[in-house]
PDB file of C-alpha atoms in Angstrom:
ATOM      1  CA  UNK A   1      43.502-171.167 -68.021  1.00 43.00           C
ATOM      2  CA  UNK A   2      41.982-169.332 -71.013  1.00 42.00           C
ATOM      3  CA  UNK A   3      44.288-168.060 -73.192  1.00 48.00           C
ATOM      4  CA  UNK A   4      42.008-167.246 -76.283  1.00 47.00           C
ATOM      5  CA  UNK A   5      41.411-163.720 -75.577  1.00 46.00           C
ATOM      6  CA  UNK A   6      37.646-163.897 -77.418  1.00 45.00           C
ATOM      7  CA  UNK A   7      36.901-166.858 -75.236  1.00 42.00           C
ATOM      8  CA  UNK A   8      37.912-164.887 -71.959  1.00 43.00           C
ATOM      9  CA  UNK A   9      35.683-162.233 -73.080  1.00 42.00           C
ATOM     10  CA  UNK A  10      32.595-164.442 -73.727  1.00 42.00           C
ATOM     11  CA  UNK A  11      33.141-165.752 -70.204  1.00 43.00           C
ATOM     12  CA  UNK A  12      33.673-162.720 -68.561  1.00 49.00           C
ATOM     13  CA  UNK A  13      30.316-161.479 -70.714  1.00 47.00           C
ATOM     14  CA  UNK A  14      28.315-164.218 -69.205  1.00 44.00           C
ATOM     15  CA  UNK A  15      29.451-163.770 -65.342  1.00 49.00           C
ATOM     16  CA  UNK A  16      28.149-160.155 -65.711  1.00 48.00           C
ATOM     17  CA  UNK A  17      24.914-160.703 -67.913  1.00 43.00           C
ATOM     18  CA  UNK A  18      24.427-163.292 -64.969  1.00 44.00           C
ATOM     19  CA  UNK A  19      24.419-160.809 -62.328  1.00 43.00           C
ATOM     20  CA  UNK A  20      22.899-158.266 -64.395  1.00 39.00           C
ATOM     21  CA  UNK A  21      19.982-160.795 -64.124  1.00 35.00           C
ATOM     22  CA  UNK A  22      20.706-162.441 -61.419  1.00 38.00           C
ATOM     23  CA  UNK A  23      19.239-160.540 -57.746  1.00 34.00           C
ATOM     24  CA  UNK A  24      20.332-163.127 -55.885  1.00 31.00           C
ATOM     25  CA  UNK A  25      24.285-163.100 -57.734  1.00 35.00           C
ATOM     26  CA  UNK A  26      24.255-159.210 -57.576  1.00 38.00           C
ATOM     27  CA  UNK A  27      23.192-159.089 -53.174  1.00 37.00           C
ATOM     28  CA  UNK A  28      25.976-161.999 -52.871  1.00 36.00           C
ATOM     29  CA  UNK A  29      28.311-159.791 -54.223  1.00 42.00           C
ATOM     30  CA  UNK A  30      27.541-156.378 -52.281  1.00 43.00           C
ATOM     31  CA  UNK A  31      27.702-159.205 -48.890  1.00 42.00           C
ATOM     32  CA  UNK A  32      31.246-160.271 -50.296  1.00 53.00           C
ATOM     33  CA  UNK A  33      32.373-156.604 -50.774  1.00 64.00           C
ATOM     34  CA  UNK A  34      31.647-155.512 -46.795  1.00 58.00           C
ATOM     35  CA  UNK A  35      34.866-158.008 -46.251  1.00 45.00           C
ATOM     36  CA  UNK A  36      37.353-156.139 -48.388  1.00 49.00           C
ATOM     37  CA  UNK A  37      38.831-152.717 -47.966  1.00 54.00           C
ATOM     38  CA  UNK A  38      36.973-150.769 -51.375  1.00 58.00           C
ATOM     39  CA  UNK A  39      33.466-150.078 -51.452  1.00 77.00           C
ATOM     40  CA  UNK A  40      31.811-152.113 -54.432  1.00 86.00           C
ATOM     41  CA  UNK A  41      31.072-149.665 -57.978  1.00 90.00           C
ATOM     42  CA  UNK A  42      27.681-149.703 -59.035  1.00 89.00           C
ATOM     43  CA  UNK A  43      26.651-150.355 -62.787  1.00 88.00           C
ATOM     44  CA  UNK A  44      23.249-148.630 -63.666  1.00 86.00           C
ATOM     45  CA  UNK A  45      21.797-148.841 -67.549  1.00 87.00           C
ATOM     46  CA  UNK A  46      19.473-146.454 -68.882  1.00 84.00           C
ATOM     47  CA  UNK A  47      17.281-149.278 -69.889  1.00 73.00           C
ATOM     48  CA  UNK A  48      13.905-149.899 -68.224  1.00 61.00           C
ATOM     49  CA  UNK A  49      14.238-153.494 -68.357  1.00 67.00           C
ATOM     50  CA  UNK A  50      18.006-153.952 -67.137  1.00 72.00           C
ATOM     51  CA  UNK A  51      19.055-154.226 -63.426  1.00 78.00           C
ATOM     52  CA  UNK A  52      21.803-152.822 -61.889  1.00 82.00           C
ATOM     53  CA  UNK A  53      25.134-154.527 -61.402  1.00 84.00           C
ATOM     54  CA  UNK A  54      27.077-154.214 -58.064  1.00 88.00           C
ATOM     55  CA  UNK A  55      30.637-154.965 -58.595  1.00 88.00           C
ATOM     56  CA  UNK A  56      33.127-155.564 -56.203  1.00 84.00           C
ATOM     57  CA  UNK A  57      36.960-155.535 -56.502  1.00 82.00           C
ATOM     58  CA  UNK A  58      37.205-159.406 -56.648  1.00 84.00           C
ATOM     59  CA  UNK A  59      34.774-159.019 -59.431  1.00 88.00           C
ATOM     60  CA  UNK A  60      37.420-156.376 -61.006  1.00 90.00           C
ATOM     61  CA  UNK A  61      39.853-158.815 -60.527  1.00 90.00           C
ATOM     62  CA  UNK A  62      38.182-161.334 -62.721  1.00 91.00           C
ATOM     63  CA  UNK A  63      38.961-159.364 -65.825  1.00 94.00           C
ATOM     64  CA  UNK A  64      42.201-158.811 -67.526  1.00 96.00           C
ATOM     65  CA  UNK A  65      44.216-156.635 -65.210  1.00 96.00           C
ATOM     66  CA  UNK A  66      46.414-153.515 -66.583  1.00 97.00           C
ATOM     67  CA  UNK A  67      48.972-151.278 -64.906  1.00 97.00           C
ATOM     68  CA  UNK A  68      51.274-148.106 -65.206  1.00 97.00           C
ATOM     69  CA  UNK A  69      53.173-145.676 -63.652  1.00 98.00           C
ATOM     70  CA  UNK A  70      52.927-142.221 -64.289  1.00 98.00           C
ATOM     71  CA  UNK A  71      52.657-138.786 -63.060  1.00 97.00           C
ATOM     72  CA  UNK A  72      49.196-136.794 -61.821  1.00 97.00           C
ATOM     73  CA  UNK A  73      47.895-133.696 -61.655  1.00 96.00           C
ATOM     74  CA  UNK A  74      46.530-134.601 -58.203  1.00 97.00           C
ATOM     75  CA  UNK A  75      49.561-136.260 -56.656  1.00 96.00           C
ATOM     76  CA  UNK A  76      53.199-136.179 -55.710  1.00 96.00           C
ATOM     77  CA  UNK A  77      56.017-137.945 -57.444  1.00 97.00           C
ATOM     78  CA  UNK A  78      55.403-141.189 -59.963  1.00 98.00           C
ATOM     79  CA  UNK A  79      52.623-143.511 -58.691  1.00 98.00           C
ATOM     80  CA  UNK A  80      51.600-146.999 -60.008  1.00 98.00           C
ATOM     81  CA  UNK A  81      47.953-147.631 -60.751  1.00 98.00           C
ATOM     82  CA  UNK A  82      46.447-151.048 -61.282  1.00 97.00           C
ATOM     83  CA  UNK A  83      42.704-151.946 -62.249  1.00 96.00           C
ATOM     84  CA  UNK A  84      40.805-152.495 -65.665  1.00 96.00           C
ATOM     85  CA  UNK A  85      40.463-150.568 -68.753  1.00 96.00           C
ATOM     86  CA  UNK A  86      37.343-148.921 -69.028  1.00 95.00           C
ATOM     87  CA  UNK A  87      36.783-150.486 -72.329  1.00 94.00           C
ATOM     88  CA  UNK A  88      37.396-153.952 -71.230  1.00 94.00           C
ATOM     89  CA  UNK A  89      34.535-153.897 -68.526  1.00 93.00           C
ATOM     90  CA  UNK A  90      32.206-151.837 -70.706  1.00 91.00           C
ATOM     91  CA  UNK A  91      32.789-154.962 -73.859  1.00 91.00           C
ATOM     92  CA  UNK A  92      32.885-157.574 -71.189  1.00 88.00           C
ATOM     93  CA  UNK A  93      29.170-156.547 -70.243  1.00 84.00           C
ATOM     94  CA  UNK A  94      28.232-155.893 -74.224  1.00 84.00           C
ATOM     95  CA  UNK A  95      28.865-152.016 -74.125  1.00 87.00           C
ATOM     96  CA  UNK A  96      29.994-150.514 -77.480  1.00 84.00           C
ATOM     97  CA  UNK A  97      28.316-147.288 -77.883  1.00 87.00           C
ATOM     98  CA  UNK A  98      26.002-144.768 -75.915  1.00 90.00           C
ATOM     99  CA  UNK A  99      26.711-142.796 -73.053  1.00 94.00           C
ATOM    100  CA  UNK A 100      28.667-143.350 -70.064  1.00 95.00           C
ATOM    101  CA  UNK A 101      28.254-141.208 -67.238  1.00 96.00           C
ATOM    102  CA  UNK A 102      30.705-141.639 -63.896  1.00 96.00           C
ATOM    103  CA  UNK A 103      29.745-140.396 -60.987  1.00 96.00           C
ATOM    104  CA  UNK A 104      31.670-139.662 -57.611  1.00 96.00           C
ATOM    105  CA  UNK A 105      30.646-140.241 -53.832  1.00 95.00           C
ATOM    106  CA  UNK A 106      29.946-136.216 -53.975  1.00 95.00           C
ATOM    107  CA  UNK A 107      27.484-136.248 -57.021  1.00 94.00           C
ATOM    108  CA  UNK A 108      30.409-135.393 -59.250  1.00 96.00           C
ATOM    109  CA  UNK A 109      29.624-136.235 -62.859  1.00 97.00           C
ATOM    110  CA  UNK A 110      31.147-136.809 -65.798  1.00 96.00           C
ATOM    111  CA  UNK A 111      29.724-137.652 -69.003  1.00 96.00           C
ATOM    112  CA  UNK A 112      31.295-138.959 -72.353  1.00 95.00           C
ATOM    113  CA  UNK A 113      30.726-141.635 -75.001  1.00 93.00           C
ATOM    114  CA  UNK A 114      31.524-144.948 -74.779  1.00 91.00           C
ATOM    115  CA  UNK A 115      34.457-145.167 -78.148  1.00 89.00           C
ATOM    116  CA  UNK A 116      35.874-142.443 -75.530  1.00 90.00           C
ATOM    117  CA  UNK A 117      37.284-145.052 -73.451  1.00 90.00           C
ATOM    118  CA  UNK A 118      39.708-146.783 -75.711  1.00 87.00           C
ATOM    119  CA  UNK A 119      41.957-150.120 -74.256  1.00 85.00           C
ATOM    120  CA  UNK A 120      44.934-148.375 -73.240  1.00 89.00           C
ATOM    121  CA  UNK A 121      43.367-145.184 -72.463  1.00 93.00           C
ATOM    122  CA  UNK A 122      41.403-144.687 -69.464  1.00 96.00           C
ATOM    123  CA  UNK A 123      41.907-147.616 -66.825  1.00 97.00           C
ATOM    124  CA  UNK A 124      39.700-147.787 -64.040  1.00 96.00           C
ATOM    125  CA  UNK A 125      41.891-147.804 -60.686  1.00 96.00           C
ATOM    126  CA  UNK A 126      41.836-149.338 -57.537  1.00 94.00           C
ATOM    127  CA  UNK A 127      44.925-149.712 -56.156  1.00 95.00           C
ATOM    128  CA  UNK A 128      47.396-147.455 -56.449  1.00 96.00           C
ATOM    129  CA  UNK A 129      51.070-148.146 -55.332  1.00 97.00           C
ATOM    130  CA  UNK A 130      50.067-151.565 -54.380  1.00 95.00           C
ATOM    131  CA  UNK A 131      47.278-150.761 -52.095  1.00 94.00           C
ATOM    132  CA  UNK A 132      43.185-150.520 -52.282  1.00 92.00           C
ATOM    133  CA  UNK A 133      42.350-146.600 -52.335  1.00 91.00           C
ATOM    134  CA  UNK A 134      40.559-145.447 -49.489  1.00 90.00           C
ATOM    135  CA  UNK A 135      37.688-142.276 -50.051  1.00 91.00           C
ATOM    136  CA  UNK A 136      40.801-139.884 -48.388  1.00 91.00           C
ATOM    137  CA  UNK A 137      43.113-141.243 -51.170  1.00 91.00           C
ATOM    138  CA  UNK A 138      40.533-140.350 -54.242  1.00 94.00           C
ATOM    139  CA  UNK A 139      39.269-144.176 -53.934  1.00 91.00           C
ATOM    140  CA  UNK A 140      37.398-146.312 -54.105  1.00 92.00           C
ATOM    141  CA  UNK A 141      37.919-146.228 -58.146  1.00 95.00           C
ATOM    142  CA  UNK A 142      39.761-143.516 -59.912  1.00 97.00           C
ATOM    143  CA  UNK A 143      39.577-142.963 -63.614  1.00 97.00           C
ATOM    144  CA  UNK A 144      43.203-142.433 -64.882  1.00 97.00           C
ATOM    145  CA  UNK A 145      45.555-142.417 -68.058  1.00 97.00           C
ATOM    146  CA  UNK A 146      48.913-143.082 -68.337  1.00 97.00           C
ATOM    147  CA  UNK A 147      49.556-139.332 -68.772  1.00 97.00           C
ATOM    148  CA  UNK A 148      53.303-139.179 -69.061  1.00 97.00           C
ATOM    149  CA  UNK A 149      53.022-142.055 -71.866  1.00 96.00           C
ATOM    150  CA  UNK A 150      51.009-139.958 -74.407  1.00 95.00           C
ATOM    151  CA  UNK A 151      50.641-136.056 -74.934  1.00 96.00           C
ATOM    152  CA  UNK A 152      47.074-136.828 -75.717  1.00 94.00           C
ATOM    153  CA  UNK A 153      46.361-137.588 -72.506  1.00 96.00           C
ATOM    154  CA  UNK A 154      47.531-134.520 -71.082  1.00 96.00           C
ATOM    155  CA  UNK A 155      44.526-132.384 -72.577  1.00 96.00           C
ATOM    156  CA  UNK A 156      41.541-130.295 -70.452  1.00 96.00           C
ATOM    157  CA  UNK A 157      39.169-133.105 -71.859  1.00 95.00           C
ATOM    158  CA  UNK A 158      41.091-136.086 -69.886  1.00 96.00           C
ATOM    159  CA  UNK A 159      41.917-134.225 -67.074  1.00 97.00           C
ATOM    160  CA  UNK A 160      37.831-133.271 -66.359  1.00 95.00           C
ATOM    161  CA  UNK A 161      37.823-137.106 -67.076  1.00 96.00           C
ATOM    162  CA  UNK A 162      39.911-138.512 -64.832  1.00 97.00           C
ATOM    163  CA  UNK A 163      37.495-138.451 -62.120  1.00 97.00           C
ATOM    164  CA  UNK A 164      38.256-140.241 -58.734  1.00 97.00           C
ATOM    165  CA  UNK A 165      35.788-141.130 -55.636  1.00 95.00           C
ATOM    166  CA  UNK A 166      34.050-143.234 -58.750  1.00 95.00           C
ATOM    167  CA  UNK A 167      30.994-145.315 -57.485  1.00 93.00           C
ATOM    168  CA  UNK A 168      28.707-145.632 -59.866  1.00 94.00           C
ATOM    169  CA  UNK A 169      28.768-145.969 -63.860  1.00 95.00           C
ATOM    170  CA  UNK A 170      25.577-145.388 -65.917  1.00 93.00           C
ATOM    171  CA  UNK A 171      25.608-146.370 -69.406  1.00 92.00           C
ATOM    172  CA  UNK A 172      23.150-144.979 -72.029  1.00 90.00           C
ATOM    173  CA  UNK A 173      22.408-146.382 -74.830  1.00 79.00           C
TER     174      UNK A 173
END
């Protein structure tokens, strides 16, 4: 087990610059996603020269994992959401600045820099209460905060943040 957190990082950086180069990594891993409930979240970059990542939720799962309960908006009573921070995946795959742009199943957009998503701000959900989300339960991903946690969170800006039906990810740079 790696307990270094820097170490864990460089790993994690290397299994997605390999797939981000890697055709034949990134089709195995759309194959291995038509097994498990969530549809796999595409990574696109802005650059010419860099191919899109598909990531599936084993692939998620690789990563450090975070979780809290809170209240929604969107939802009834306290619900616990589990997934990534935003920030980890975008520094696991060398992302520090630029734009990030999430967009939903429906062509839904939203656009924001990258120091946006701070560790312990936005987390990148896929199960909630326990379970994968399906595309009826805002799934596959959902972009949350822990709203009742921090007053901050609870601001127009978040909210038209906190997009869910997430499939793909484009970063800018």
């Amino acid at each position: 087990m790696i307990e270094d957190r820097s170490t864990l990082l460089i790993v994690i950086r290397f299994c997605l610059i390999s797939l981000l180069f890697g055709a034949a990594t990134a089709s195995l891993a759309a194959a291995d996603c038509k097994d498990q409930f969530a549809l796999p979240l595409k990574m696109e970059f802005s650059d010419h020269d860099a191919e899109s990542v598909v990531l599936c939720p084993g692939d998620l799962d690789a990563l450090p994992q975070a979780s809290f309960e809170t209240t929604t908006l969107w939802t009834n009573g306290t619900q616990r959401f589990e997934g990534v921070w935003l920030a980890t995946l975008l520094e696991a795959i060398g992302v520090i600045d630029g734009e990030i742009t999430l967009r939903a199943i429906n062509d839904y957009a939203v656009t924001a820099r990258a120091e946006t998503f701070e560790e312990g701000g936005a987390l990148l959900a896929y199960r909630r209460n326990g379970q994968p989300m399906s595309t009826r339960d805002k799934g596959p991903y959902w972009l949350v905060w822990n709203y009742d946690a921090n007053p901050d969170f609870r601001t127009q800006q978040i909210y038209s943040l906190s997009i869910w039906q997430l499939d793909r990810i484009t970063v800018s740079r």
